[in-house]
CSV table of C-alpha atoms in Angstrom, one decimal:
chain,number,residue,atom,x,y,z
A,1,CYS,CA,-41.7,41.4,42.7
A,2,PRO,CA,-39.2,39.8,45.0
A,3,GLU,CA,-36.0,41.6,46.0
A,4,ASN,CA,-33.0,41.1,43.8
A,5,ILE,CA,-31.7,37.5,43.9
A,6,VAL,CA,-28.0,36.6,44.0
A,7,VAL,CA,-26.9,32.9,43.9
A,8,SER,CA,-24.0,30.8,42.9
A,9,ASN,CA,-24.0,28.5,39.9
A,10,ASP,CA,-25.2,25.0,40.2
A,11,VAL,CA,-22.3,22.4,40.3
A,12,ASP,CA,-20.9,21.8,36.8
A,13,ALA,CA,-23.5,24.1,35.3
A,14,CYS,CA,-23.0,27.5,33.7
A,15,GLY,CA,-25.9,28.9,35.5
A,16,ALA,CA,-28.4,28.0,38.3
A,17,VAL,CA,-32.0,27.0,38.6
A,18,VAL,CA,-33.8,29.9,40.4
A,19,GLU,CA,-37.3,29.9,41.7
A,20,TYR,CA,-39.1,33.0,42.8
A,21,ARG,CA,-42.7,34.3,43.3
A,22,VAL,CA,-44.4,37.4,41.9
A,23,GLU,CA,-47.6,38.3,43.7
A,24,SER,CA,-50.4,40.3,42.1
A,25,SER,CA,-53.8,41.8,43.2
A,26,ASP,CA,-56.5,44.3,42.1
A,27,ASN,CA,-59.7,45.8,43.3
A,28,CYS,CA,-61.5,44.1,40.4
A,29,PRO,CA,-61.2,40.7,39.1
A,30,ASP,CA,-60.0,39.7,35.6
A,31,TYR,CA,-56.5,41.2,35.7
A,32,THR,CA,-53.6,39.9,33.7
A,33,LEU,CA,-49.9,39.4,34.7
A,34,VAL,CA,-47.5,39.2,31.9
A,35,GLN,CA,-43.6,38.7,32.1
A,36,THR,CA,-42.1,41.1,29.6
A,37,ALA,CA,-38.4,40.4,30.3
A,38,GLY,CA,-36.3,37.7,31.9
A,39,LEU,CA,-37.0,34.1,32.7
A,40,GLU,CA,-39.7,32.2,34.4
A,41,SER,CA,-39.3,30.9,37.9
A,42,GLY,CA,-37.6,27.5,37.9
A,43,SER,CA,-35.6,28.3,34.8
A,44,VAL,CA,-31.8,27.9,34.5
A,45,PHE,CA,-30.6,31.4,34.8
A,46,PRO,CA,-27.2,32.0,33.1
A,47,ILE,CA,-24.1,33.3,34.7
A,48,GLY,CA,-24.5,37.1,35.0
A,49,THR,CA,-27.5,39.3,35.7
A,50,THR,CA,-31.0,38.7,34.3
A,51,THR,CA,-33.6,41.4,34.7
A,52,ASN,CA,-37.1,40.1,35.1
A,53,THR,CA,-40.0,42.5,34.4
A,54,TYR,CA,-43.7,41.9,35.0
A,55,VAL,CA,-46.7,44.0,33.8
A,56,LEU,CA,-50.0,43.7,35.6
A,57,THR,CA,-53.1,44.9,33.6
A,58,ASP,CA,-56.6,45.0,34.9
A,59,ALA,CA,-59.9,44.8,33.0
A,60,SER,CA,-60.1,48.6,32.8
A,61,GLY,CA,-56.7,48.9,31.2
A,62,ASN,CA,-54.9,50.1,34.3
A,63,THR,CA,-51.3,48.8,34.3
A,64,VAL,CA,-48.5,48.5,36.8
A,65,SER,CA,-45.1,46.9,36.5
A,66,CYS,CA,-42.2,45.8,38.6
A,67,SER,CA,-38.7,44.4,38.0
A,68,PHE,CA,-36.0,42.5,39.9
A,69,ASP,CA,-32.6,41.0,39.0
A,70,VAL,CA,-31.4,37.5,39.2
A,71,THR,CA,-27.6,37.4,39.4
A,72,VAL,CA,-25.8,34.1,39.1
A,73,ASN,CA,-22.2,34.2,40.1
A,74,ASP,CA,-19.8,31.6,38.7
A,75,THR,CA,-17.9,30.4,41.7
A,76,GLN,CA,-16.7,27.1,40.4
A,77,LEU,CA,-13.0,26.9,39.7
A,78,PRO,CA,-11.9,25.4,36.4
A,79,GLU,CA,-10.2,22.0,36.5
A,80,VAL,CA,-6.7,21.3,35.1
A,81,SER,CA,-4.6,18.2,35.0
A,82,CYS,CA,-0.9,18.6,34.6
A,83,PRO,CA,1.2,15.5,33.8
A,84,GLY,CA,3.5,14.1,36.3
A,85,SER,CA,7.2,14.8,36.1
A,86,ILE,CA,8.7,13.8,32.8
A,87,GLU,CA,12.2,12.3,32.9
A,88,THR,CA,14.1,11.4,29.8
A,89,VAL,CA,17.6,11.4,28.2
A,90,ASN,CA,18.9,13.9,25.7
A,91,ASP,CA,18.4,13.5,22.0
A,92,GLU,CA,21.7,12.3,20.4
A,93,PHE,CA,24.1,15.2,19.7
A,94,PHE,CA,21.7,17.7,21.3
A,95,CYS,CA,21.9,19.4,24.7
A,96,GLY,CA,18.3,18.6,25.4
A,97,ALA,CA,15.3,16.6,24.2
A,98,VAL,CA,12.1,17.4,22.2
A,99,ILE,CA,9.2,16.7,24.6
A,100,GLU,CA,5.5,16.7,23.9
A,101,TYR,CA,2.9,16.8,26.5
A,102,SER,CA,-0.7,17.9,27.1
A,103,VAL,CA,-2.5,19.8,29.8
A,104,PRO,CA,-6.2,19.0,29.7
A,105,PHE,CA,-8.6,21.4,31.4
A,106,THR,CA,-12.4,21.8,31.8
A,107,ASP,CA,-14.8,24.4,33.2
A,108,ASN,CA,-18.5,24.7,33.8
A,109,CYS,CA,-18.7,27.7,31.4
A,110,PRO,CA,-17.1,28.4,28.0
A,111,GLY,CA,-14.5,31.1,27.5
A,112,VAL,CA,-11.7,29.6,29.4
A,113,ALA,CA,-8.1,30.7,28.7
A,114,ILE,CA,-5.0,28.8,29.5
A,115,THR,CA,-1.7,30.6,29.9
A,116,GLN,CA,1.8,29.1,30.3
A,117,VAL,CA,3.6,31.4,32.8
A,118,GLU,CA,6.8,29.3,33.2
A,119,GLY,CA,8.6,26.7,31.1
A,120,LEU,CA,8.4,25.7,27.4
A,121,PRO,CA,5.5,24.8,25.1
A,122,SER,CA,4.9,21.2,24.2
A,123,GLY,CA,7.2,20.1,21.3
A,124,SER,CA,10.0,22.3,22.4
A,125,LEU,CA,13.6,21.3,22.8
A,126,PHE,CA,13.9,21.1,26.6
A,127,PRO,CA,17.5,21.7,27.8
A,128,VAL,CA,19.5,19.3,29.9
A,129,GLY,CA,18.5,19.7,33.5
A,130,ALA,CA,15.1,20.5,35.1
A,131,THR,CA,12.5,22.8,33.5
A,132,THR,CA,9.5,23.7,35.6
A,133,ASN,CA,6.3,24.3,33.5
A,134,THR,CA,3.5,26.2,35.1
A,135,PHE,CA,0.0,26.9,33.7
A,136,VAL,CA,-2.7,29.2,34.8
A,137,ILE,CA,-6.3,28.6,33.7
A,138,THR,CA,-8.8,31.5,34.0
A,139,ASP,CA,-12.5,31.3,33.2
A,140,ALA,CA,-14.8,34.0,32.0
A,141,SER,CA,-15.6,35.0,35.6
A,142,SER,CA,-11.9,35.4,36.5
A,143,ASN,CA,-11.8,32.2,38.5
A,144,THR,CA,-8.2,30.9,38.3
A,145,VAL,CA,-6.4,27.7,39.0
A,146,SER,CA,-2.8,26.6,38.3
A,147,CYS,CA,-0.7,23.5,38.0
A,148,SER,CA,3.0,22.7,37.5
A,149,PHE,CA,5.2,19.8,36.5
A,150,ASP,CA,8.9,19.3,35.8
A,151,VAL,CA,10.6,18.1,32.6
A,152,VAL,CA,14.0,16.6,33.6
A,153,VAL,CA,16.5,15.8,30.8
A,154,TYR,CA,19.6,13.8,31.5
A,155,ASP,CA,22.8,14.2,29.4
A,156,ILE,CA,24.2,10.8,28.6
A,157,ASP,CA,26.3,11.8,25.6
A,158,TYR,CA,30.0,11.5,26.2
A,159,PRO,CA,32.2,14.4,25.1
A,160,ILE,CA,34.4,13.9,22.1
A,161,LEU,CA,38.2,14.3,22.5
A,162,THR,CA,40.5,14.0,19.5
A,163,ILE,CA,44.2,13.7,20.3
A,164,PRO,CA,47.2,13.2,17.9
A,165,SER,CA,48.9,9.8,17.3
A,166,ASP,CA,52.2,9.3,19.0
A,167,ILE,CA,54.7,11.9,17.9
A,168,THR,CA,58.4,11.0,17.2
A,169,VAL,CA,61.0,13.8,16.5
A,170,GLU,CA,64.7,14.4,16.8
A,171,ASN,CA,66.2,16.7,19.3
A,172,ASP,CA,66.6,20.4,18.4
A,173,ALA,CA,70.3,21.3,17.8
A,174,GLN,CA,72.3,21.7,21.0
A,175,VAL,CA,69.2,21.1,23.1
A,176,CYS,CA,68.4,18.0,25.1
A,177,GLY,CA,64.9,18.0,23.8
A,178,ALA,CA,62.7,19.5,21.1
A,179,VAL,CA,59.9,22.0,20.9
A,180,VAL,CA,56.8,20.1,19.9
A,181,ASN,CA,53.5,21.5,18.8
A,182,TYR,CA,50.3,19.5,18.8
A,183,GLU,CA,46.6,20.0,18.6
A,184,VAL,CA,43.8,18.5,20.8
A,185,GLU,CA,40.3,18.9,19.6
A,186,THR,CA,37.2,18.9,21.8
A,187,TRP,CA,33.4,18.8,21.3
A,188,ASP,CA,30.3,18.1,23.4
A,189,ASN,CA,26.6,18.3,22.8
A,190,CYS,CA,26.4,20.8,25.8
A,191,PRO,CA,28.6,23.8,26.6
A,192,ASP,CA,30.6,24.3,29.8
A,193,TYR,CA,32.9,21.3,29.4
A,194,VAL,CA,36.4,21.3,30.8
A,195,LEU,CA,39.6,19.9,29.3
A,196,ILE,CA,42.3,19.0,31.9
A,197,GLN,CA,45.8,17.8,31.1
A,198,THR,CA,46.8,15.4,33.9
A,199,THR,CA,50.3,14.3,32.6
A,200,GLY,CA,52.8,15.6,30.1
A,201,LEU,CA,53.5,19.1,28.7
A,202,GLU,CA,51.6,21.7,26.9
A,203,SER,CA,51.8,22.1,23.2
A,204,GLY,CA,54.8,24.3,22.3
A,205,SER,CA,56.9,23.1,25.3
A,206,VAL,CA,60.4,21.8,25.1
A,207,PHE,CA,59.9,18.0,25.4
A,208,PRO,CA,62.9,16.3,26.9
A,209,VAL,CA,64.8,13.5,25.2
A,210,GLY,CA,62.9,10.3,25.9
A,211,VAL,CA,59.2,9.5,26.1
A,212,THR,CA,56.7,11.9,27.6
A,213,GLU,CA,53.1,10.7,28.1
A,214,ASN,CA,50.5,13.3,27.7
A,215,THR,CA,47.1,12.5,29.2
A,216,PHE,CA,43.9,14.6,28.8
A,217,VAL,CA,40.6,14.3,30.5
A,218,LEU,CA,37.5,16.0,29.0
A,219,ILE,CA,34.6,16.4,31.5
A,220,ASP,CA,31.2,17.9,30.6
A,221,ALA,CA,28.7,19.7,32.9
A,222,SER,CA,26.9,16.4,33.6
A,223,ASP,CA,30.2,14.6,34.7
A,224,ASN,CA,30.4,12.5,31.6
A,225,PHE,CA,34.1,12.2,30.8
A,226,VAL,CA,36.6,10.6,28.5
A,227,GLU,CA,40.4,10.2,29.0
A,228,TYR,CA,43.1,9.6,26.3
A,229,MET,CA,46.8,9.6,26.2
A,230,PHE,CA,49.5,10.0,23.5
A,231,SER,CA,53.3,10.0,23.7
A,232,VAL,CA,55.9,12.5,22.5
A,233,ILE,CA,59.1,10.7,21.7
A,234,VAL,CA,62.3,12.8,21.3
A,235,ASN,CA,65.3,10.9,20.0
A,236,ASP,CA,68.8,12.3,20.7
A,237,THR,CA,70.6,12.0,17.4
A,238,GLU,CA,73.2,14.7,18.1
A,239,LEU,CA,76.8,13.5,18.5
A,240,PRO,CA,78.8,14.5,21.5
A,241,VAL,CA,81.8,16.8,20.9
A,242,ILE,CA,85.4,16.0,21.8
A,243,THR,CA,88.0,18.8,21.7
A,244,CYS,CA,91.5,17.3,21.5
A,245,PRO,CA,94.6,19.5,21.5
A,246,GLU,CA,96.8,19.8,18.4
A,247,ASN,CA,99.6,17.2,18.1
A,248,ILE,CA,102.2,17.9,20.8
A,249,VAL,CA,105.9,17.9,20.1
A,250,VAL,CA,108.3,18.4,23.1
A,251,SER,CA,111.9,17.7,24.0
A,252,ASN,CA,112.9,15.1,26.6
A,253,ASP,CA,113.2,16.2,30.2
A,254,VAL,CA,116.8,16.6,31.4
A,255,ASP,CA,118.5,13.3,31.9
A,256,ALA,CA,115.2,11.4,31.1
A,257,CYS,CA,114.4,9.3,28.2
A,258,GLY,CA,111.0,11.0,27.9
A,259,ALA,CA,109.0,13.9,29.2
A,260,VAL,CA,106.1,14.6,31.5
A,261,VAL,CA,103.3,16.1,29.3
A,262,GLU,CA,100.1,17.7,30.4
A,263,TYR,CA,97.2,18.3,28.1
A,264,THR,CA,93.5,19.1,28.2
A,265,VAL,CA,90.7,17.2,26.3
A,266,GLY,CA,87.4,19.1,26.3
A,267,SER,CA,84.0,17.3,25.9
A,268,SER,CA,80.4,18.5,25.6
A,269,ASP,CA,77.0,17.2,24.6
A,270,ASN,CA,73.5,18.5,24.3
A,271,CYS,CA,72.4,16.2,27.1
A,272,PRO,CA,74.2,15.5,30.4
A,273,ASP,CA,75.5,12.2,31.6
A,274,TYR,CA,78.0,11.5,28.9
A,275,THR,CA,81.2,9.4,29.5
A,276,LEU,CA,84.8,10.2,28.2
A,277,VAL,CA,87.1,7.2,28.0
A,278,GLN,CA,90.8,7.1,26.9
A,279,THR,CA,91.2,4.1,24.6
A,280,ALA,CA,94.9,4.6,23.7
A,281,GLY,CA,97.9,6.5,25.0
A,282,LEU,CA,98.7,8.0,28.4
A,283,GLU,CA,96.8,10.3,30.7
A,284,SER,CA,97.7,14.0,31.0
A,285,GLY,CA,100.6,14.4,33.4
A,286,SER,CA,102.1,11.0,32.5
A,287,PHE,CA,105.7,10.4,31.6
A,288,PHE,CA,105.7,10.0,27.8
A,289,PRO,CA,108.6,8.1,26.4
A,290,VAL,CA,110.9,9.4,23.6
A,291,GLY,CA,109.0,8.8,20.3
A,292,THR,CA,105.4,9.3,19.3
A,293,THR,CA,102.5,8.2,21.5
A,294,MET,CA,99.0,8.1,20.0
A,295,ASN,CA,96.3,9.2,22.4
A,296,SER,CA,92.7,8.3,21.5
A,297,PHE,CA,89.4,9.1,23.2
A,298,LEU,CA,85.9,7.8,23.0
A,299,LEU,CA,83.0,10.0,24.1
A,300,THR,CA,79.6,8.3,24.6
A,301,ASP,CA,76.4,10.1,25.6
A,302,ALA,CA,73.5,8.6,27.6
A,303,TYR,CA,71.7,7.6,24.4
A,304,GLY,CA,74.6,5.7,22.7
A,305,ASN,CA,75.8,8.4,20.4
A,306,THR,CA,79.7,8.2,20.2
A,307,THR,CA,82.5,10.4,19.0
A,308,THR,CA,86.2,9.6,18.8
A,309,SER,CA,89.2,11.8,18.5
A,310,SER,CA,93.0,11.4,18.7
A,311,PHE,CA,96.2,13.4,18.9
A,312,THR,CA,99.9,12.5,19.2
A,313,VAL,CA,102.5,13.3,21.8
A,314,THR,CA,106.0,13.2,20.3
A,315,VAL,CA,109.0,13.4,22.6
A,316,GLU,CA,112.2,14.2,20.9
A,317,ASP,CA,115.6,13.2,22.4
A,318,THR,CA,117.5,16.5,22.1
A,319,GLN,CA,120.0,15.8,24.9
A,320,PRO,CA,123.6,15.1,23.6
A,321,SER,CA,125.2,11.8,24.8
A,322,TYR,CA,128.6,11.7,26.7
A,323,ALA,CA,131.1,9.1,27.9
A,324,ILE,CA,132.6,8.5,31.4
A,325,CYS,CA,135.9,6.5,31.6
A,326,LYS,CA,137.1,4.9,34.9
A,327,ASN,CA,139.3,2.2,36.1
A,328,ILE,CA,137.6,-1.0,37.2
A,329,THR,CA,138.6,-4.1,39.1
A,330,ILE,CA,136.9,-7.4,38.3
A,331,GLN,CA,136.9,-10.8,39.9
A,332,LEU,CA,137.3,-13.8,37.6
A,333,ASP,CA,135.0,-16.8,38.2
A,334,HIS,CA,136.3,-20.3,38.6
A,335,SER,CA,136.5,-20.6,34.8
A,336,GLY,CA,138.6,-17.4,34.5
A,337,ASN,CA,135.7,-15.3,33.1
A,338,ALA,CA,134.1,-12.1,34.3
A,339,SER,CA,131.1,-9.9,33.2
A,340,ILE,CA,131.7,-6.2,32.8
A,341,ALA,CA,128.7,-3.8,32.9
A,342,PRO,CA,128.9,-0.7,30.7
A,343,ALA,CA,130.3,2.3,32.5
A,344,ASP,CA,129.4,4.6,29.6
A,345,VAL,CA,125.9,5.9,30.6
A,346,ASP,CA,123.6,8.1,28.5
A,347,ASN,CA,120.3,9.7,29.6
A,348,GLY,CA,118.6,6.4,30.3
A,349,SER,CA,120.0,4.4,27.4
A,350,TRP,CA,122.9,2.1,27.6
């Protein structure tokens, strides 16, 4: 028998054609050589070890045997074909896309196993972004080969931003504005989105009288964004306040037909920039004549709200009158007449 034979498989065959030679001889003719195990020379020997046994028997019944092994090693790698990179957009309202693919493979022998060591199976929901899918194919002889491909899913869904309609309110009492609460709702098919307020005030802030524009930008992780704006309008409906003094009654100043009177008129409003105008009467510190003087004031704020108020200043003549007599000399005119001015003088009255 030959020595043990070790060969590799024939290409694309799960075995190999092996030829060998078994030699025999005897001192007498008519002997017989019989193969009791294994395969004949020139056969296709399967992967693995095949023991080949021969028995030689001569005409006198004497026997002898020998054996040898034919080992065929599978050295051919399996073949696998991964698809090229798959690029697609997300399924509507999902943060990914359902992707189906196939990874065909072949080998020269049966009993091949394919294992996915990275990525997701075909038919899975692949997330937005890149997913690398790697497969390892192992045959029955532990020959392995691998392949990889990427599934890239692009997020094209815009995030959803819900803002209120324009809000109109009146000012809070004694405040040049109003506390306004509002709600902004957000949604996106993928997490990790960011809401940014670029103008205006947060909900629950004191919004000033007037118009405040509130702008929001909603940006998702794929840089898809929406921008919306609404206004908060606070109307100043609070009247300004005038504080006039009580009616004033005084006596005349000595030897004057009136009196200098000072007074204070207070004014206030929930908002600045109001204007106080005296529409009747005399200013504080003026000389008020004997009698009653009506003093009226108009207070107007920056938003057209007005308030009026009045009070009187009454100057009473409490100084007694007196007479002065004196001699006078007059000059007659060419007609023999003359004008005489009163010599009797009261406190400013004749």
